[in-house]
Amino acid sequence: MKINIASPQIGKEEIKAVTDVLKSGMLAQGPKVKELEEKFAKFIGVKYAIATSSGTTALQVALLSHGIGPGDEVITSPFTFIASANSILYAGARPVFVDIDENSFNINPEKIAKAITKKTKAIMPIHLYGSACDMTKIIAIAKKHKLVVIEDACQSHGAAWKDKKVGSFGTGTFSLYPTKNMTTGEGGMITTNDKDVYEKANLLRAHGSKVKYYHDILGYNFRMTDIAAAIGIEQLKKLPKLNKARQKNAGYLSKNLSGIAGLFTPYIDKNVTHVFHQYTIRITSEFGFSRDEVLKKLTEAGIGTAVFYPLPINEQKVYRELGYKSDTPIAKKVSNEVLSIPVHPGLKERDLRYIVRTISKIKMQNAK
Ligand SMILES: *Cc1c(COP(=O)(O)O)cnc(C)c1O
């Protein structure tokens, strides 16, 4: 038995779409990128979408489009992929890390206000694992202090807070990397209702030029190709079905793994539509084996797992050298307990049964 932690769902539709683009002769950014942008904006429920070369460049362009730069502070979570915080550094600003909530794994809104200074320009909530942050509280804080909200929705295509999709509360950013809920190979997307941000992002993505070879601002080459966009158009059509499959798999796992001492299944707030980019359990001392021992045993049984993420960003070497300290104890604690197990749409019922059976067996070894 071999079950991978992720499995991109590529079918004949994607293959045909790519072949059609290759035959068309228009390979770089063109009509397919435009079509994907329009369809993605409609899916999220915003006026505009801008496709980029990755989720990381989407974050960077989103920050720069809001005028965030040197001297500014951006409040974010330390419990995320490094790209979230790095994008703030790329923009020349300084990430300020606020600890997470132990159950949701997301930034704790109660702790945001205390981190606001005169330099704070934005809040960047991360909707981790396919969940949604408490956007009611975050938007209220942002309004009160006149802060920009840049949502890192790189793991949450289609997730919602109170039935409103993430990426539509502030300016949203998405990754289209192969392991994400939908893919273009590499790619990213910015979503916004702000026309100025849309126009600025368009400039930044393509060397700061509106008219070819006339450059108004310092821009980049962060374009998506039409080859990638053609894959994305087909993936977006399948996304609701793929997300449903993830939710169904998660439901099976939660039903069959609940009640095991020392194993916590994902907590889902009643206001959250969770799209399970990851299905992440917590293993605490009561389980009898450490998280790393469980990981090893699952690997031996052919079950792919991953730790997202083993070290909070403020404790990474590159950040320590910038003067950051270990001052987010919940993120630190949780980083030693989390374990993501397969939930992707490619799983068969027998895979799910095998995962549950294997974990139950590991637990029983301890009981002996
Ligand atoms: C994947 C991811 C990114 C970066 O996206 P890339 O497409 O890999 O550049 C940023 N933030 C989070 C939370 C992610 O999961």
Short mmCIF file of C-alpha atoms and ligand atoms in Angstrom, two decimals:
data_model
loop_
_atom_site.label_atom_id
_atom_site.label_comp_id
_atom_site.label_asym_id
_atom_site.label_seq_id
_atom_site.Cartn_x
_atom_site.Cartn_y
_atom_site.Cartn_z
CA MET A 1 0.00 0.00 0.00
CA LYS A 2 1.29 3.45 -0.92
CA ILE A 3 -0.81 6.56 -0.29
CA ASN A 4 0.60 9.97 -1.14
CA ILE A 5 -0.04 13.12 0.91
CA ALA A 6 -1.01 15.00 -2.28
CA SER A 7 -2.14 13.99 -5.75
CA PRO A 8 -2.80 16.62 -8.46
CA GLN A 9 -5.99 15.74 -10.34
CA ILE A 10 -5.04 16.15 -14.00
CA GLY A 11 -7.35 14.66 -16.61
CA LYS A 12 -7.71 14.60 -20.37
CA GLU A 13 -9.38 18.05 -20.26
CA GLU A 14 -6.21 19.73 -18.95
CA ILE A 15 -4.05 17.82 -21.43
CA LYS A 16 -6.22 18.89 -24.37
CA ALA A 17 -6.35 22.50 -23.18
CA VAL A 18 -2.55 22.67 -23.00
CA THR A 19 -2.15 21.06 -26.43
CA ASP A 20 -4.59 23.59 -27.89
CA VAL A 21 -2.54 26.49 -26.48
CA LEU A 22 0.71 24.97 -27.75
CA LYS A 23 -0.82 24.65 -31.24
CA SER A 24 -2.17 28.24 -31.12
CA GLY A 25 1.30 29.78 -31.03
CA MET A 26 0.30 32.16 -28.19
CA LEU A 27 2.21 30.72 -25.23
CA ALA A 28 2.86 33.68 -22.89
CA GLN A 29 0.22 35.80 -21.16
CA GLY A 30 -2.74 36.13 -23.52
CA PRO A 31 -6.46 35.31 -23.85
CA LYS A 32 -6.35 32.23 -21.59
CA VAL A 33 -4.92 34.25 -18.70
CA LYS A 34 -7.69 36.81 -19.17
CA GLU A 35 -10.34 34.10 -19.26
CA LEU A 36 -9.00 32.47 -16.08
CA GLU A 37 -8.89 35.85 -14.31
CA GLU A 38 -12.51 36.61 -15.19
CA LYS A 39 -13.73 33.18 -14.14
CA PHE A 40 -11.71 33.19 -10.91
CA ALA A 41 -12.98 36.65 -9.93
CA LYS A 42 -16.53 35.45 -10.49
CA PHE A 43 -15.92 32.29 -8.44
CA ILE A 44 -14.55 34.24 -5.46
CA GLY A 45 -17.18 36.97 -5.80
CA VAL A 46 -14.99 39.99 -6.53
CA LYS A 47 -14.73 42.47 -9.39
CA TYR A 48 -11.12 41.81 -10.39
CA ALA A 49 -8.51 39.07 -10.46
CA ILE A 50 -4.88 39.31 -11.56
CA ALA A 51 -2.96 36.14 -12.43
CA THR A 52 0.71 35.94 -11.45
CA SER A 53 3.58 33.47 -11.65
CA SER A 54 3.07 32.07 -8.11
CA GLY A 55 1.30 32.54 -4.81
CA THR A 56 4.42 34.20 -3.50
CA THR A 57 4.47 36.83 -6.27
CA ALA A 58 0.71 37.32 -5.81
CA LEU A 59 1.39 38.21 -2.15
CA GLN A 60 4.27 40.52 -3.04
CA VAL A 61 2.30 42.33 -5.75
CA ALA A 62 -0.77 42.61 -3.49
CA LEU A 63 1.32 44.31 -0.77
CA LEU A 64 3.06 46.65 -3.24
CA SER A 65 -0.26 47.51 -4.93
CA HIS A 66 -1.51 48.77 -1.57
CA GLY A 67 1.57 50.95 -1.26
CA ILE A 68 3.11 48.92 1.56
CA GLY A 69 6.87 49.32 1.79
CA PRO A 70 9.84 50.39 3.92
CA GLY A 71 8.89 51.67 7.38
CA ASP A 72 5.56 49.81 7.40
CA GLU A 73 4.55 46.92 9.63
CA VAL A 74 2.27 44.07 8.60
CA ILE A 75 0.64 41.90 11.27
CA THR A 76 0.55 38.23 10.39
CA SER A 77 0.75 34.66 11.71
CA PRO A 78 4.04 32.87 12.38
CA PHE A 79 2.39 29.50 11.75
CA THR A 80 2.35 29.33 7.96
CA PHE A 81 4.51 28.68 4.93
CA ILE A 82 7.55 30.96 4.83
CA ALA A 83 6.30 32.73 1.67
CA SER A 84 3.61 34.60 3.63
CA ALA A 85 6.12 36.51 5.75
CA ASN A 86 8.83 36.64 3.09
CA SER A 87 6.52 38.56 0.78
CA ILE A 88 6.35 41.29 3.43
CA LEU A 89 10.15 41.44 3.51
CA TYR A 90 10.28 41.54 -0.31
CA ALA A 91 8.02 44.60 -0.18
CA GLY A 92 10.53 46.21 2.20
CA ALA A 93 8.14 46.13 5.17
CA ARG A 94 8.41 44.32 8.51
CA PRO A 95 6.29 41.33 9.52
CA VAL A 96 4.92 41.46 13.08
CA PHE A 97 3.95 38.03 14.33
CA VAL A 98 0.84 37.53 16.44
CA ASP A 99 0.26 34.13 18.03
CA ILE A 100 -2.35 31.70 16.79
CA ASP A 101 -5.43 30.13 18.29
CA GLU A 102 -4.68 26.57 19.38
CA ASN A 103 -7.85 25.09 17.90
CA SER A 104 -8.18 26.88 14.56
CA PHE A 105 -4.41 27.16 13.91
CA ASN A 106 -5.13 30.68 12.60
CA ILE A 107 -4.09 34.10 13.91
CA ASN A 108 -5.81 34.87 17.22
CA PRO A 109 -7.92 37.99 16.53
CA GLU A 110 -7.99 38.82 20.26
CA LYS A 111 -4.24 39.37 20.17
CA ILE A 112 -4.07 41.60 17.08
CA ALA A 113 -5.01 44.95 18.67
CA LYS A 114 -2.08 44.80 21.11
CA ALA A 115 0.39 44.45 18.21
CA ILE A 116 -0.81 47.57 16.38
CA THR A 117 1.63 50.49 16.35
CA LYS A 118 1.84 53.78 14.47
CA LYS A 119 3.72 51.90 11.74
CA THR A 120 1.07 49.20 11.21
CA LYS A 121 -0.31 49.38 7.68
CA ALA A 122 -1.92 46.01 7.13
CA ILE A 123 -3.12 42.73 8.59
CA MET A 124 -2.33 39.57 6.65
CA PRO A 125 -4.50 36.74 7.96
CA ILE A 126 -3.56 33.27 6.67
CA HIS A 127 -6.47 30.92 6.03
CA LEU A 128 -4.52 27.80 6.91
CA TYR A 129 -5.18 24.23 5.68
CA GLY A 130 -8.31 25.24 3.73
CA SER A 131 -10.02 26.96 6.65
CA ALA A 132 -11.09 30.58 7.11
CA CYS A 133 -10.01 33.08 9.76
CA ASP A 134 -12.59 34.92 11.86
CA MET A 135 -13.09 37.67 9.28
CA THR A 136 -15.84 39.41 11.28
CA LYS A 137 -13.34 40.27 14.00
CA ILE A 138 -10.40 40.93 11.67
CA ILE A 139 -12.35 43.29 9.41
CA ALA A 140 -13.69 45.15 12.47
CA ILE A 141 -10.15 45.70 13.79
CA ALA A 142 -8.92 46.76 10.34
CA LYS A 143 -11.79 49.27 9.97
CA LYS A 144 -11.21 50.72 13.41
CA HIS A 145 -7.49 51.28 12.82
CA LYS A 146 -7.76 52.00 9.06
CA LEU A 147 -5.62 49.02 8.07
CA VAL A 148 -5.43 47.20 4.77
CA VAL A 149 -6.36 43.49 4.82
CA ILE A 150 -4.34 41.19 2.57
CA GLU A 151 -5.69 37.67 2.87
CA ASP A 152 -3.28 34.80 2.28
CA ALA A 153 -5.80 32.35 0.86
CA CYS A 154 -3.09 30.28 -0.84
CA GLN A 155 -4.51 27.12 0.79
CA SER A 156 -8.19 28.02 0.72
CA HIS A 157 -9.71 28.16 -2.78
CA GLY A 158 -13.45 28.14 -2.15
CA ALA A 159 -13.34 28.29 1.66
CA ALA A 160 -15.78 30.72 3.27
CA TRP A 161 -16.50 32.64 6.46
CA LYS A 162 -20.26 33.04 7.02
CA ASP A 163 -20.85 31.92 3.40
CA LYS A 164 -18.63 34.69 1.96
CA LYS A 165 -15.58 33.32 0.18
CA VAL A 166 -12.11 34.07 1.53
CA GLY A 167 -10.22 36.38 -0.76
CA SER A 168 -13.27 38.66 -1.01
CA PHE A 169 -13.00 40.37 2.40
CA GLY A 170 -9.83 42.30 1.64
CA THR A 171 -7.39 41.81 -1.20
CA GLY A 172 -6.99 38.06 -1.62
CA THR A 173 -4.03 35.98 -2.77
CA PHE A 174 -4.05 32.39 -3.98
CA SER A 175 -1.40 29.84 -4.95
CA LEU A 176 -1.91 27.49 -7.88
CA TYR A 177 0.95 25.16 -6.99
CA PRO A 178 0.35 21.43 -7.82
CA THR A 179 -0.46 20.38 -4.24
CA LYS A 180 -3.09 23.11 -3.75
CA ASN A 181 -6.83 22.54 -4.21
CA MET A 182 -6.48 23.62 -7.85
CA THR A 183 -3.34 24.11 -9.92
CA THR A 184 -1.76 25.65 -12.99
CA GLY A 185 1.63 23.96 -12.39
CA GLU A 186 3.06 27.10 -10.84
CA GLY A 187 0.85 30.16 -10.57
CA GLY A 188 -0.91 32.64 -8.37
CA MET A 189 -3.95 34.90 -8.29
CA ILE A 190 -4.85 38.21 -6.65
CA THR A 191 -8.52 39.02 -6.02
CA THR A 192 -9.83 42.50 -5.20
CA ASN A 193 -12.75 44.89 -5.47
CA ASP A 194 -10.39 47.88 -5.48
CA LYS A 195 -9.89 49.32 -8.97
CA ASP A 196 -6.68 51.17 -8.01
CA VAL A 197 -5.16 47.99 -6.60
CA TYR A 198 -6.18 46.13 -9.75
CA GLU A 199 -4.53 48.68 -12.01
CA LYS A 200 -1.37 48.90 -9.92
CA ALA A 201 -1.09 45.10 -9.77
CA ASN A 202 -1.39 44.93 -13.55
CA LEU A 203 1.53 47.35 -13.86
CA LEU A 204 3.70 45.61 -11.27
CA ARG A 205 3.21 42.23 -12.91
CA ALA A 206 4.64 43.35 -16.25
CA HIS A 207 7.57 45.70 -15.78
CA GLY A 208 5.45 48.69 -14.85
CA SER A 209 4.21 49.36 -18.33
CA LYS A 210 0.73 50.08 -19.62
CA VAL A 211 1.95 50.82 -23.11
CA LYS A 212 4.61 48.39 -24.31
CA TYR A 213 8.17 49.62 -23.73
CA TYR A 214 7.02 52.73 -21.81
CA HIS A 215 7.63 52.09 -18.09
CA ASP A 216 5.89 54.15 -15.41
CA ILE A 217 7.01 52.36 -12.24
CA LEU A 218 9.52 49.69 -11.21
CA GLY A 219 7.79 46.44 -12.06
CA TYR A 220 8.63 42.77 -12.41
CA ASN A 221 8.07 39.84 -14.72
CA PHE A 222 5.52 37.98 -12.61
CA ARG A 223 3.25 36.96 -15.49
CA MET A 224 1.39 33.68 -15.85
CA THR A 225 1.61 31.85 -19.18
CA ASP A 226 -1.40 30.91 -21.32
CA ILE A 227 -0.20 27.30 -21.03
CA ALA A 228 -0.64 27.48 -17.27
CA ALA A 229 -3.91 29.41 -17.48
CA ALA A 230 -5.40 26.77 -19.79
CA ILE A 231 -4.81 24.18 -17.05
CA GLY A 232 -6.32 26.56 -14.50
CA ILE A 233 -9.53 27.06 -16.48
CA GLU A 234 -10.16 23.29 -16.47
CA GLN A 235 -9.16 22.99 -12.81
CA LEU A 236 -11.52 25.78 -11.78
CA LYS A 237 -14.42 23.93 -13.44
CA LYS A 238 -13.57 20.87 -11.32
CA LEU A 239 -12.81 22.76 -8.10
CA PRO A 240 -16.27 22.52 -6.48
CA LYS A 241 -16.28 18.76 -7.05
CA LEU A 242 -12.69 18.37 -5.86
CA ASN A 243 -13.44 20.39 -2.71
CA LYS A 244 -16.54 18.25 -2.03
CA ALA A 245 -14.40 15.11 -2.27
CA ARG A 246 -11.92 16.60 0.22
CA GLN A 247 -14.77 17.49 2.60
CA LYS A 248 -16.21 13.99 2.32
CA ASN A 249 -12.81 12.39 3.01
CA ALA A 250 -12.32 14.70 5.99
CA GLY A 251 -15.76 13.78 7.29
CA TYR A 252 -14.86 10.08 7.14
CA LEU A 253 -11.55 10.64 8.92
CA SER A 254 -13.08 12.80 11.66
CA LYS A 255 -15.90 10.35 12.24
CA ASN A 256 -13.54 7.40 12.57
CA LEU A 257 -10.65 9.06 14.39
CA SER A 258 -12.64 10.93 17.02
CA GLY A 259 -12.54 9.69 20.57
CA ILE A 260 -8.92 8.48 20.45
CA ALA A 261 -7.15 9.81 23.57
CA GLY A 262 -4.36 12.22 22.64
CA LEU A 263 -5.48 12.61 19.03
CA PHE A 264 -7.35 15.77 18.07
CA THR A 265 -9.25 15.89 14.77
CA PRO A 266 -9.56 19.31 13.04
CA TYR A 267 -11.78 21.83 14.77
CA ILE A 268 -14.26 23.54 12.45
CA ASP A 269 -15.97 26.75 13.58
CA LYS A 270 -19.67 26.82 12.70
CA ASN A 271 -19.07 29.90 10.52
CA VAL A 272 -16.35 28.22 8.45
CA THR A 273 -16.74 26.38 5.15
CA HIS A 274 -13.54 24.32 5.26
CA VAL A 275 -12.11 23.01 1.97
CA PHE A 276 -9.45 20.76 3.57
CA HIS A 277 -6.33 21.63 1.66
CA GLN A 278 -4.83 19.63 4.52
CA TYR A 279 -6.38 17.34 7.10
CA THR A 280 -4.28 18.09 10.15
CA ILE A 281 -4.51 16.19 13.40
CA ARG A 282 -2.76 17.00 16.66
CA ILE A 283 -0.91 14.31 18.59
CA THR A 284 -0.45 15.15 22.27
CA SER A 285 1.44 13.27 24.99
CA GLU A 286 -1.70 11.39 25.99
CA PHE A 287 -1.53 9.48 22.69
CA GLY A 288 1.44 7.48 23.97
CA PHE A 289 3.64 8.07 20.94
CA SER A 290 5.10 11.40 19.92
CA ARG A 291 4.06 13.13 16.70
CA ASP A 292 7.37 12.16 15.12
CA GLU A 293 6.96 8.50 16.15
CA VAL A 294 3.47 8.42 14.63
CA LEU A 295 4.85 10.02 11.46
CA LYS A 296 7.54 7.33 11.24
CA LYS A 297 5.08 4.49 11.76
CA LEU A 298 2.70 5.87 9.12
CA THR A 299 5.58 6.25 6.67
CA GLU A 300 6.55 2.61 7.30
CA ALA A 301 2.97 1.62 6.57
CA GLY A 302 3.14 3.45 3.21
CA ILE A 303 1.02 6.42 4.27
CA GLY A 304 2.34 9.81 3.18
CA THR A 305 2.25 12.47 5.88
CA ALA A 306 3.73 15.93 6.35
CA VAL A 307 4.32 18.44 9.10
CA PHE A 308 2.97 21.87 8.16
CA TYR A 309 4.96 23.48 9.77
CA PRO A 310 7.73 22.16 12.03
CA LEU A 311 9.07 25.60 13.03
CA PRO A 312 7.22 28.93 13.42
CA ILE A 313 8.57 31.60 11.06
CA ASN A 314 9.92 33.83 13.86
CA GLU A 315 12.13 30.89 14.92
CA GLN A 316 13.56 30.18 11.46
CA LYS A 317 17.27 30.96 11.11
CA VAL A 318 16.70 33.61 8.47
CA TYR A 319 14.27 35.45 10.81
CA ARG A 320 16.35 34.97 13.96
CA GLU A 321 19.16 36.73 12.15
CA LEU A 322 16.78 39.64 11.60
CA GLY A 323 16.24 39.86 15.36
CA TYR A 324 13.00 37.91 15.73
CA LYS A 325 12.48 35.89 18.91
CA SER A 326 10.51 32.90 20.08
CA ASP A 327 7.56 34.85 21.46
CA THR A 328 4.56 32.95 20.09
CA PRO A 329 4.23 29.96 22.48
CA ILE A 330 1.05 28.52 20.99
CA ALA A 331 2.55 28.37 17.49
CA LYS A 332 5.63 26.70 18.97
CA LYS A 333 3.59 24.13 20.90
CA VAL A 334 1.35 23.32 17.96
CA SER A 335 4.31 22.96 15.57
CA ASN A 336 5.40 19.98 17.66
CA GLU A 337 1.95 18.36 17.60
CA VAL A 338 0.54 18.77 14.08
CA LEU A 339 0.51 16.00 11.53
CA SER A 340 -1.19 16.23 8.15
CA ILE A 341 -2.52 12.97 6.76
CA PRO A 342 -3.90 12.32 3.25
CA VAL A 343 -7.29 13.91 2.43
CA HIS A 344 -6.89 14.63 -1.30
CA PRO A 345 -9.64 13.89 -3.85
CA GLY A 346 -7.72 10.96 -5.33
CA LEU A 347 -8.26 8.78 -2.22
CA LYS A 348 -10.40 5.66 -2.50
CA GLU A 349 -12.57 4.38 0.32
CA ARG A 350 -10.13 1.54 0.95
CA ASP A 351 -7.31 4.11 1.33
CA LEU A 352 -9.31 5.94 3.98
CA ARG A 353 -10.14 2.67 5.77
CA TYR A 354 -6.44 1.72 5.72
CA ILE A 355 -5.41 5.11 7.18
CA VAL A 356 -7.92 4.80 10.03
CA ARG A 357 -7.00 1.17 10.70
CA THR A 358 -3.27 1.96 10.74
CA ILE A 359 -3.67 4.84 13.21
CA SER A 360 -5.92 2.74 15.46
CA LYS A 361 -3.30 -0.04 15.40
CA ILE A 362 -0.54 2.40 16.37
CA LYS A 363 -2.65 3.54 19.30
CA MET A 364 -3.20 -0.07 20.38
CA GLN A 365 0.54 -0.84 20.34
CA ASN A 366 0.83 1.75 23.05
CA ALA A 367 -1.98 0.22 25.12
CA LYS A 368 -0.06 -3.07 25.36
C1 LIG B 1 1.65 27.74 -1.10
C2 LIG B 1 1.60 28.89 -0.20
C3 LIG B 1 2.15 30.14 -0.53
C4 LIG B 1 3.04 30.36 -1.73
O1 LIG B 1 2.55 29.94 -2.91
P1 LIG B 1 3.55 29.50 -4.10
O2 LIG B 1 2.61 29.34 -5.25
O3 LIG B 1 4.21 28.24 -3.69
O4 LIG B 1 4.51 30.61 -4.30
C5 LIG B 1 1.94 31.19 0.34
N1 LIG B 1 1.26 31.05 1.48
C6 LIG B 1 0.75 29.87 1.84
C7 LIG B 1 -0.02 29.79 3.12
C8 LIG B 1 0.92 28.75 1.04
O5 LIG B 1 0.42 27.57 1.43
#
